[in-house]
Amino acid sequence: MKLAVLASGVGSNLQALLDQVHGRDGIEIAAVASDKPDAAALERARAAGVPVASFPGTDYPDRSARDAAMAGWLAERGVELVVLAGYMQLLSAQFLDRFPLRVINVHPALLPAFPGLDAIRQAVDYGVKVAGVTVHFVDQGVDTGPIILQRAIDISSSASREAVEERLHRLEHELLPRAVRLIAAGAVRLDPEHPRRVMIEDSPSR
Ligand code: GRF
């Protein structure tokens, strides 16, 4: 399976995918794209020999034109799954329609709690005792698509937001590669009777 990663920032989740899934079990990261030409994520991809491109909003009249250009670039590379790993833009409906149920996102909160920006700060400021990470399919809402994987941690004894953040990032780096492996193995599907519910044929080796 050929996948693309879209990232706007540091790219630690991209790095986890490069280290854990790229070139294994028939999975190849075939493209990395960003809205930010200077995103550190692009450097990580270049270092791994993966083709990169950037699509800054200022180069296009609107979001759908930018997304059309990006979708075209990904399609030329045979991309079958698009992974959002810290991609800070909403994708247009036309982009999502080109990759139906083939765009996933990692979010550092237990959705549906704390969607959107700054999720870790929102959760810590709220005073929750349990935090976590969600990997979900992307639909047109903000962090509203069907949940693929979710894992929680007890943060009642974590002293600071930074400490929580570090633990959640570590969790993301396990959960996102696992979701990609499961999808590549054909183990993820929607329950036909409850289209919000994702069913997983689990196997301990993945
Ligand atoms: C992660 O916390 C991810 O959940 C969120 O953006 C952050 C990206 O981090 N969507 P990185 O660029 O992968 O290090």
Coordinates of N, CA and C and ligand atoms in Angstrom, one line a residue:
M1 N 0.8 -1.2 0.0 CA 0.0 0.0 0.0 C 0.9 1.3 0.0
K2 N 0.6 2.2 -0.9 CA 1.3 3.4 -1.0 C 0.6 4.5 -0.2
L3 N 1.3 5.1 0.7 CA 0.6 6.2 1.5 C 1.3 7.5 1.4
A4 N 0.5 8.5 1.6 CA 1.1 9.9 1.7 C 0.9 10.4 3.1
V5 N 1.8 11.2 3.6 CA 1.7 11.9 4.9 C 1.6 13.4 4.6
L6 N 0.6 14.0 5.2 CA 0.5 15.5 5.2 C 0.9 16.0 6.5
A7 N 1.8 17.0 6.6 CA 2.2 17.5 7.9 C 2.6 18.9 7.8
S8 N 2.3 19.7 8.8 CA 2.6 21.1 8.8 C 3.8 21.5 9.7
G9 N 4.2 20.6 10.6 CA 5.1 21.0 11.7 C 6.3 20.1 11.8
V10 N 6.6 19.8 13.0 CA 7.8 19.1 13.4 C 8.0 17.7 12.7
G11 N 6.9 17.0 12.6 CA 6.9 15.7 11.9 C 7.3 14.5 12.7
S12 N 7.1 14.6 14.0 CA 7.5 13.4 14.8 C 6.6 12.2 14.5
N13 N 5.4 12.4 14.2 CA 4.5 11.3 13.8 C 4.9 10.7 12.4
L14 N 5.3 11.6 11.5 CA 5.9 11.2 10.2 C 7.1 10.3 10.5
Q15 N 8.0 10.8 11.4 CA 9.2 10.0 11.7 C 8.8 8.6 12.2
A16 N 7.8 8.5 13.1 CA 7.4 7.2 13.6 C 7.0 6.3 12.5
L17 N 6.3 6.9 11.5 CA 5.8 6.1 10.3 C 7.0 5.7 9.5
L18 N 7.9 6.6 9.3 CA 9.1 6.2 8.5 C 9.9 5.1 9.2
D19 N 10.0 5.2 10.5 CA 10.8 4.2 11.3 C 10.1 2.9 11.4
Q20 N 8.8 2.9 11.5 CA 8.0 1.7 11.9 C 7.3 1.0 10.8
V21 N 6.9 1.7 9.7 CA 6.1 1.1 8.7 C 6.7 1.2 7.3
H22 N 7.4 2.2 7.0 CA 7.9 2.5 5.7 C 8.9 1.3 5.2
G23 N 8.5 0.7 4.1 CA 9.4 -0.4 3.6 C 9.1 -1.7 4.2
R24 N 8.1 -1.8 5.0 CA 7.7 -3.1 5.7 C 6.3 -3.6 5.3
D25 N 6.2 -4.9 5.2 CA 4.8 -5.5 5.0 C 4.1 -4.8 3.8
G26 N 4.9 -4.5 2.8 CA 4.3 -3.9 1.5 C 3.8 -2.5 1.7
I27 N 4.2 -1.8 2.8 CA 3.8 -0.4 2.9 C 4.9 0.5 2.5
E28 N 4.6 1.5 1.7 CA 5.6 2.5 1.3 C 5.1 3.9 1.5
I29 N 5.8 4.7 2.1 CA 5.5 6.2 2.1 C 6.0 6.8 0.8
A30 N 5.0 7.0 -0.1 CA 5.3 7.4 -1.4 C 5.4 8.9 -1.6
A31 N 4.9 9.7 -0.7 CA 4.8 11.1 -0.8 C 4.6 11.8 0.5
V32 N 5.2 13.0 0.7 CA 5.0 13.8 1.9 C 4.7 15.2 1.4
A33 N 3.6 15.7 1.8 CA 3.2 17.1 1.4 C 2.9 18.0 2.6
S34 N 3.1 19.3 2.4 CA 2.8 20.2 3.5 C 2.3 21.5 2.9
D35 N 1.6 22.2 3.8 CA 1.2 23.6 3.4 C 2.3 24.6 3.7
K36 N 3.3 24.1 4.4 CA 4.4 25.0 4.8 C 5.7 24.5 4.2
P37 N 6.3 25.4 3.3 CA 7.5 24.9 2.6 C 8.7 24.7 3.5
D38 N 8.7 25.3 4.7 CA 9.8 25.1 5.6 C 9.5 24.2 6.8
A39 N 8.4 23.4 6.6 CA 8.1 22.4 7.7 C 9.3 21.4 7.9
A40 N 9.6 21.2 9.2 CA 10.7 20.3 9.5 C 10.3 18.9 9.0
A41 N 9.0 18.6 8.9 CA 8.6 17.3 8.4 C 9.1 17.0 7.0
L42 N 9.2 18.0 6.2 CA 9.7 17.8 4.8 C 11.2 17.4 4.8
E43 N 11.9 17.9 5.8 CA 13.4 17.5 5.9 C 13.5 16.1 6.2
R44 N 12.6 15.6 7.2 CA 12.7 14.2 7.6 C 12.4 13.3 6.4
A45 N 11.4 13.7 5.5 CA 11.0 12.9 4.4 C 12.2 12.9 3.4
R46 N 12.8 14.1 3.1 CA 13.9 14.1 2.2 C 15.0 13.2 2.7
A47 N 15.3 13.3 4.0 CA 16.4 12.4 4.5 C 16.1 11.0 4.3
A48 N 14.8 10.6 4.2 CA 14.5 9.2 4.0 C 14.3 8.9 2.5
G49 N 14.6 9.9 1.7 CA 14.5 9.7 0.2 C 13.0 9.6 -0.3
V50 N 12.1 10.2 0.4 CA 10.7 10.2 0.0 C 10.4 11.6 -0.7
P51 N 9.7 11.5 -1.9 CA 9.4 12.7 -2.6 C 8.5 13.7 -1.8
V52 N 8.9 15.0 -1.8 CA 8.1 16.0 -1.0 C 7.6 17.1 -2.0
A53 N 6.6 17.7 -1.5 CA 6.1 18.9 -2.2 C 5.3 19.8 -1.2
S54 N 5.3 21.1 -1.4 CA 4.6 22.0 -0.5 C 3.5 22.7 -1.4
F55 N 2.4 23.0 -0.7 CA 1.3 23.6 -1.4 C 0.8 24.8 -0.5
P56 N 1.5 25.9 -0.4 CA 1.1 27.0 0.4 C -0.1 27.6 -0.1
G57 N -1.0 28.0 0.8 CA -2.3 28.6 0.5 C -2.1 29.9 -0.4
T58 N -1.0 30.6 -0.2 CA -0.8 31.8 -1.0 C -0.6 31.6 -2.5
D59 N -0.2 30.3 -2.8 CA 0.0 30.0 -4.3 C -1.3 29.8 -5.0
Y60 N -2.4 29.7 -4.3 CA -3.7 29.3 -5.0 C -4.8 30.3 -4.6
P61 N -5.8 30.4 -5.6 CA -6.9 31.3 -5.3 C -7.7 30.9 -4.1
D62 N -7.9 29.6 -3.8 CA -8.7 29.2 -2.7 C -8.3 27.8 -2.3
R63 N -8.9 27.3 -1.2 CA -8.6 26.0 -0.6 C -8.8 24.9 -1.6
S64 N -9.9 25.0 -2.3 CA -10.2 23.9 -3.2 C -9.2 23.8 -4.4
A65 N -8.7 24.9 -4.8 CA -7.7 24.9 -5.9 C -6.4 24.3 -5.3
R66 N -6.0 24.6 -4.1 CA -4.8 24.1 -3.5 C -5.0 22.6 -3.3
D67 N -6.2 22.2 -2.8 CA -6.4 20.8 -2.5 C -6.4 19.9 -3.8
A68 N -7.0 20.6 -4.9 CA -7.0 19.9 -6.2 C -5.6 19.6 -6.7
A69 N -4.7 20.6 -6.5 CA -3.3 20.4 -7.0 C -2.7 19.4 -6.1
M70 N -2.9 19.4 -4.8 CA -2.3 18.4 -3.9 C -2.8 17.0 -4.2
A71 N -4.1 16.9 -4.4 CA -4.7 15.5 -4.7 C -4.1 15.0 -6.0
G72 N -3.9 15.9 -7.0 CA -3.4 15.5 -8.3 C -2.0 14.9 -8.1
W73 N -1.2 15.7 -7.3 CA 0.2 15.3 -7.1 C 0.3 13.9 -6.4
L74 N -0.6 13.7 -5.4 CA -0.7 12.4 -4.7 C -1.1 11.3 -5.6
A75 N -2.1 11.6 -6.4 CA -2.7 10.5 -7.3 C -1.6 10.1 -8.3
E76 N -0.8 11.1 -8.8 CA 0.3 10.7 -9.7 C 1.3 9.7 -9.1
R77 N 1.4 9.8 -7.8 CA 2.3 8.9 -7.1 C 1.7 7.6 -6.6
G78 N 0.4 7.4 -7.0 CA -0.3 6.1 -6.7 C -0.7 6.0 -5.3
V79 N -0.9 7.1 -4.6 CA -1.2 7.1 -3.2 C -2.6 6.5 -3.0
E80 N -2.7 5.6 -2.0 CA -4.0 5.0 -1.7 C -4.5 5.4 -0.3
L81 N -3.7 5.8 0.5 CA -4.1 6.2 1.9 C -3.4 7.5 2.2
V82 N -4.1 8.5 2.7 CA -3.5 9.8 3.1 C -3.6 9.9 4.6
V83 N -2.4 10.1 5.2 CA -2.3 10.2 6.7 C -2.0 11.6 7.1
L84 N -3.0 12.2 7.9 CA -2.7 13.6 8.4 C -2.0 13.4 9.7
A85 N -0.8 14.0 9.7 CA 0.1 13.9 10.9 C 0.5 15.3 11.3
G86 N -0.4 16.0 12.0 CA -0.1 17.4 12.3 C -0.3 18.3 11.1
Y87 N -1.3 18.0 10.2 CA -1.6 18.8 9.1 C -2.6 19.8 9.6
M88 N -2.3 21.1 9.6 CA -3.1 22.1 10.2 C -4.1 22.8 9.3
Q89 N -4.5 22.2 8.3 CA -5.5 22.7 7.4 C -6.7 21.8 7.3
L90 N -7.9 22.4 7.0 CA -9.0 21.5 6.7 C -8.9 21.1 5.3
L91 N -9.4 19.9 4.9 CA -9.4 19.5 3.5 C -10.7 19.7 2.9
S92 N -10.7 20.1 1.7 CA -12.0 20.3 1.0 C -12.8 19.0 0.7
A93 N -14.1 19.2 0.5 CA -14.9 18.0 0.3 C -14.4 17.3 -1.0
Q94 N -14.0 18.1 -2.0 CA -13.5 17.5 -3.2 C -12.3 16.6 -3.0
F95 N -11.4 17.0 -2.1 CA -10.2 16.2 -1.8 C -10.7 14.9 -1.1
L96 N -11.5 15.0 -0.1 CA -12.0 13.8 0.6 C -12.7 12.9 -0.4
D97 N -13.5 13.4 -1.3 CA -14.2 12.5 -2.3 C -13.2 11.8 -3.2
R98 N -12.0 12.3 -3.4 CA -11.0 11.6 -4.2 C -10.4 10.4 -3.4
F99 N -10.5 10.4 -2.1 CA -9.9 9.4 -1.3 C -10.9 8.9 -0.3
P100 N -12.0 8.3 -0.8 CA -13.1 7.9 0.1 C -12.7 6.9 1.2
L101 N -12.9 7.3 2.5 CA -12.5 6.4 3.6 C -11.0 6.1 3.5
R102 N -10.3 7.0 3.0 CA -8.8 6.7 2.8 C -8.0 7.9 3.3
V103 N -8.6 8.7 4.2 CA -7.9 9.8 4.8 C -8.0 9.6 6.3
I104 N -6.9 9.5 7.1 CA -7.0 9.3 8.5 C -6.2 10.4 9.2
N105 N -6.5 10.6 10.5 CA -5.9 11.7 11.3 C -5.5 11.2 12.6
V106 N -4.5 11.7 13.2 CA -4.2 11.4 14.6 C -4.4 12.7 15.4
H107 N -5.2 12.5 16.6 CA -5.6 13.7 17.4 C -5.2 13.4 18.8
P108 N -4.6 14.3 19.5 CA -4.1 14.0 20.9 C -5.1 14.2 22.0
A109 N -6.3 13.7 21.8 CA -7.3 13.7 22.8 C -8.3 12.5 22.6
L110 N -9.1 12.3 23.6 CA -10.1 11.2 23.5 C -11.3 11.8 22.9
L111 N -11.4 11.8 21.5 CA -12.6 12.3 20.9 C -13.8 11.5 21.3
P112 N -15.0 12.1 21.4 CA -15.3 13.5 20.9 C -15.0 14.6 21.9
A113 N -14.2 14.3 23.0 CA -13.8 15.4 23.8 C -12.6 16.1 23.2
F114 N -12.6 17.4 23.3 CA -11.5 18.3 22.9 C -11.1 18.2 21.5
P115 N -12.0 18.4 20.6 CA -11.6 18.4 19.1 C -10.9 19.8 18.9
G116 N -10.3 19.9 17.7 CA -9.8 21.2 17.2 C -8.4 21.4 17.8
L117 N -8.1 22.7 17.7 CA -6.7 23.1 18.1 C -6.4 23.0 19.6
D118 N -5.1 22.8 19.9 CA -4.7 22.9 21.2 C -5.4 21.9 22.2
A119 N -5.6 20.7 21.7 CA -6.4 19.7 22.4 C -5.8 19.4 23.8
I120 N -4.5 19.3 23.8 CA -3.8 18.9 25.1 C -4.0 20.0 26.1
R121 N -3.8 21.2 25.7 CA -4.0 22.3 26.6 C -5.5 22.3 27.1
Q122 N -6.4 22.1 26.2 CA -7.8 22.1 26.5 C -8.1 21.1 27.6
A123 N -7.5 19.9 27.4 CA -7.8 18.8 28.3 C -7.2 19.0 29.7
V124 N -5.9 19.5 29.7 CA -5.2 19.8 31.0 C -5.9 20.9 31.7
D125 N -6.3 22.0 31.0 CA -6.9 23.1 31.6 C -8.3 22.7 32.2
Y126 N -8.9 21.7 31.5 CA -10.3 21.3 32.0 C -10.1 20.5 33.3
G127 N -8.9 19.9 33.5 CA -8.6 19.1 34.7 C -9.0 17.7 34.6
V128 N -9.0 17.1 33.3 CA -9.3 15.7 33.2 C -8.3 14.8 33.9
K129 N -8.7 13.7 34.3 CA -7.7 12.7 34.9 C -7.3 11.7 34.0
V130 N -8.0 11.5 32.9 CA -7.7 10.5 31.9 C -7.6 11.3 30.6
A131 N -6.5 11.1 29.9 CA -6.3 11.7 28.5 C -6.0 10.6 27.5
G132 N -5.8 11.0 26.3 CA -5.5 9.9 25.4 C -5.3 10.4 23.9
V133 N -5.3 9.4 23.0 CA -5.0 9.7 21.6 C -6.1 9.0 20.8
T134 N -6.5 9.6 19.7 CA -7.5 9.0 18.8 C -6.9 9.0 17.4
V135 N -7.1 7.9 16.7 CA -6.8 7.9 15.2 C -8.2 7.6 14.6
H136 N -8.6 8.5 13.6 CA -9.9 8.4 13.1 C -9.9 8.7 11.6
F137 N -11.0 8.3 10.9 CA -11.2 8.6 9.5 C -11.5 10.1 9.5
V138 N -11.1 10.8 8.4 CA -11.4 12.2 8.3 C -12.7 12.4 7.5
D139 N -13.6 13.1 8.0 CA -14.8 13.6 7.2 C -14.8 15.1 7.2
Q140 N -15.9 15.7 6.8 CA -15.8 17.1 6.6 C -15.9 18.0 7.8
G141 N -16.1 17.3 9.0 CA -16.1 18.1 10.2 C -14.7 18.2 10.8
V142 N -14.6 18.9 11.9 CA -13.3 19.0 12.6 C -13.2 17.9 13.6
D143 N -12.4 16.9 13.3 CA -12.1 15.7 14.2 C -13.4 14.9 14.5
T144 N -14.3 14.8 13.5 CA -15.6 14.1 13.8 C -15.7 12.8 13.1
G145 N -14.8 12.3 12.4 CA -15.0 11.1 11.6 C -14.9 9.8 12.5
P146 N -15.3 8.7 11.9 CA -15.4 7.4 12.7 C -14.0 7.1 13.3
I147 N -14.1 6.6 14.5 CA -12.9 6.3 15.3 C -12.3 5.0 15.0
I148 N -11.0 4.9 14.6 CA -10.4 3.7 14.3 C -9.7 3.1 15.6
L149 N -8.9 3.8 16.2 CA -8.2 3.4 17.4 C -8.2 4.5 18.4
Q150 N -8.2 4.1 19.7 CA -8.2 5.1 20.7 C -7.5 4.4 21.9
R151 N -6.7 5.2 22.6 CA -6.0 4.7 23.8 C -6.0 5.8 24.9
A152 N -6.2 5.4 26.1 CA -6.2 6.3 27.2 C -5.1 6.1 28.2
I153 N -4.7 7.2 28.8 CA -3.7 7.1 29.9 C -4.2 7.9 31.1
D154 N -3.8 7.4 32.3 CA -4.2 8.1 33.5 C -3.2 9.3 33.7
I155 N -3.7 10.5 33.8 CA -2.7 11.6 34.0 C -2.9 12.3 35.3
S156 N -3.5 11.6 36.2 CA -3.8 12.3 37.5 C -2.5 12.6 38.3
S157 N -1.4 11.9 38.0 CA -0.2 12.2 38.7 C 0.8 12.9 37.8
S158 N 0.4 13.3 36.6 CA 1.4 14.0 35.7 C 1.4 15.5 36.2
A159 N 2.6 16.0 36.4 CA 2.8 17.3 37.1 C 2.5 18.4 36.2
S160 N 2.8 18.4 34.9 CA 2.7 19.6 34.1 C 2.1 19.2 32.7
R161 N 1.6 20.3 32.0 CA 1.1 20.0 30.6 C 2.2 19.4 29.8
E162 N 3.5 19.9 30.0 CA 4.6 19.4 29.2 C 4.7 17.9 29.4
A163 N 4.6 17.4 30.6 CA 4.7 16.0 30.9 C 3.6 15.2 30.2
V164 N 2.4 15.8 30.3 CA 1.2 15.1 29.6 C 1.5 15.0 28.1
E165 N 2.0 16.1 27.6 CA 2.2 16.2 26.1 C 3.2 15.2 25.7
E166 N 4.3 15.0 26.5 CA 5.3 14.0 26.1 C 4.7 12.6 26.1
R167 N 3.9 12.3 27.1 CA 3.3 11.0 27.2 C 2.4 10.7 26.0
L168 N 1.6 11.8 25.7 CA 0.6 11.6 24.6 C 1.3 11.5 23.2
H169 N 2.4 12.2 23.1 CA 3.2 12.1 21.8 C 3.7 10.7 21.7
R170 N 4.2 10.1 22.7 CA 4.8 8.7 22.7 C 3.6 7.8 22.3
L171 N 2.5 8.0 22.8 CA 1.3 7.2 22.5 C 0.9 7.3 21.0
E172 N 0.9 8.5 20.5 CA 0.7 8.8 19.1 C 1.6 7.9 18.2
H173 N 2.9 7.9 18.7 CA 3.9 7.3 17.8 C 3.7 5.7 17.8
E174 N 2.9 5.2 18.7 CA 2.5 3.8 18.7 C 1.3 3.6 17.9
L175 N 0.3 4.5 18.2 CA -1.1 4.2 17.7 C -1.2 4.5 16.2
L176 N -0.6 5.5 15.7 CA -0.7 5.9 14.3 C -0.1 4.8 13.4
P177 N 1.2 4.3 13.7 CA 1.7 3.2 12.8 C 0.8 2.0 12.9
R178 N 0.3 1.7 14.1 CA -0.6 0.6 14.2 C -1.8 0.7 13.3
A179 N -2.4 1.9 13.3 CA -3.6 2.1 12.5 C -3.2 1.9 11.0
V180 N -2.1 2.4 10.6 CA -1.7 2.2 9.2 C -1.5 0.7 8.9
R181 N -0.8 0.0 9.8 CA -0.6 -1.4 9.5 C -1.9 -2.2 9.4
L182 N -2.9 -1.8 10.3 CA -4.2 -2.5 10.2 C -4.9 -2.2 8.9
I183 N -4.9 -0.9 8.5 CA -5.6 -0.6 7.2 C -4.9 -1.3 6.1
A184 N -3.6 -1.3 6.1 CA -2.8 -1.9 5.0 C -3.1 -3.4 4.9
A185 N -3.4 -4.0 6.1 CA -3.7 -5.4 6.1 C -5.1 -5.7 5.8
G186 N -5.9 -4.7 5.5 CA -7.3 -4.9 5.2 C -8.2 -5.3 6.4
A187 N -7.7 -4.9 7.6 CA -8.4 -5.3 8.8 C -9.3 -4.3 9.4
V188 N -9.5 -3.2 8.7 CA -10.4 -2.1 9.2 C -11.6 -1.9 8.2
R189 N -12.8 -2.0 8.8 CA -13.9 -1.7 7.9 C -15.0 -1.1 8.8
L190 N -16.0 -0.4 8.1 CA -17.1 0.1 8.8 C -18.2 -0.9 9.0
D191 N -18.8 -0.9 10.2 CA -19.9 -1.8 10.4 C -21.1 -1.4 9.5
P192 N -21.6 -2.2 8.6 CA -22.6 -1.8 7.6 C -23.9 -1.4 8.4
E193 N -24.1 -1.9 9.6 CA -25.4 -1.5 10.3 C -25.2 -0.2 11.1
H194 N -24.0 0.1 11.4 CA -23.7 1.4 12.2 C -22.5 2.1 11.5
P195 N -22.7 2.9 10.5 CA -21.6 3.4 9.7 C -20.6 4.3 10.4
R196 N -20.9 4.6 11.7 CA -20.0 5.4 12.5 C -19.0 4.4 13.2
R197 N -19.4 3.2 13.2 CA -18.6 2.2 14.0 C -17.6 1.5 13.2
V198 N -16.3 1.6 13.6 CA -15.3 0.9 12.8 C -15.0 -0.4 13.5
M199 N -14.9 -1.5 12.6 CA -14.7 -2.8 13.1 C -13.3 -3.2 12.7
I200 N -12.6 -3.8 13.7 CA -11.2 -4.2 13.4 C -11.0 -5.7 13.6
E201 N -10.4 -6.3 12.7 CA -10.0 -7.7 12.9 C -8.7 -7.7 13.4
D202 N -8.6 -7.8 14.7 CA -7.3 -7.6 15.4 C -6.4 -8.8 15.3
S203 N -5.1 -8.6 15.4 CA -4.2 -9.6 15.5 C -3.0 -9.1 16.3
P204 N -2.5 -9.9 17.3 CA -1.5 -9.3 18.2 C -0.2 -9.0 17.5
S205 N 0.0 -9.5 16.3 CA 1.3 -9.2 15.7 C 1.3 -7.9 15.0
R206 N 0.2 -7.2 14.9 CA 0.2 -5.9 14.2 C 0.5 -4.8 15.2
Ligands
GRF1 C1 0.3 15.8 17.0 O1 0.1 16.0 18.4 C2 -0.9 15.4 16.3 O2 -1.8 14.7 17.1 C3 -1.6 16.8 16.0 O3 -0.5 17.6 15.7 C4 0.7 17.1 16.3 C5 1.8 16.9 15.3 O4 3.0 16.6 15.8 N1 -2.6 16.6 15.1 P1 4.2 16.1 14.9 O5 4.4 17.2 13.9 O6 3.9 14.8 14.3 O7 5.4 16.0 15.8

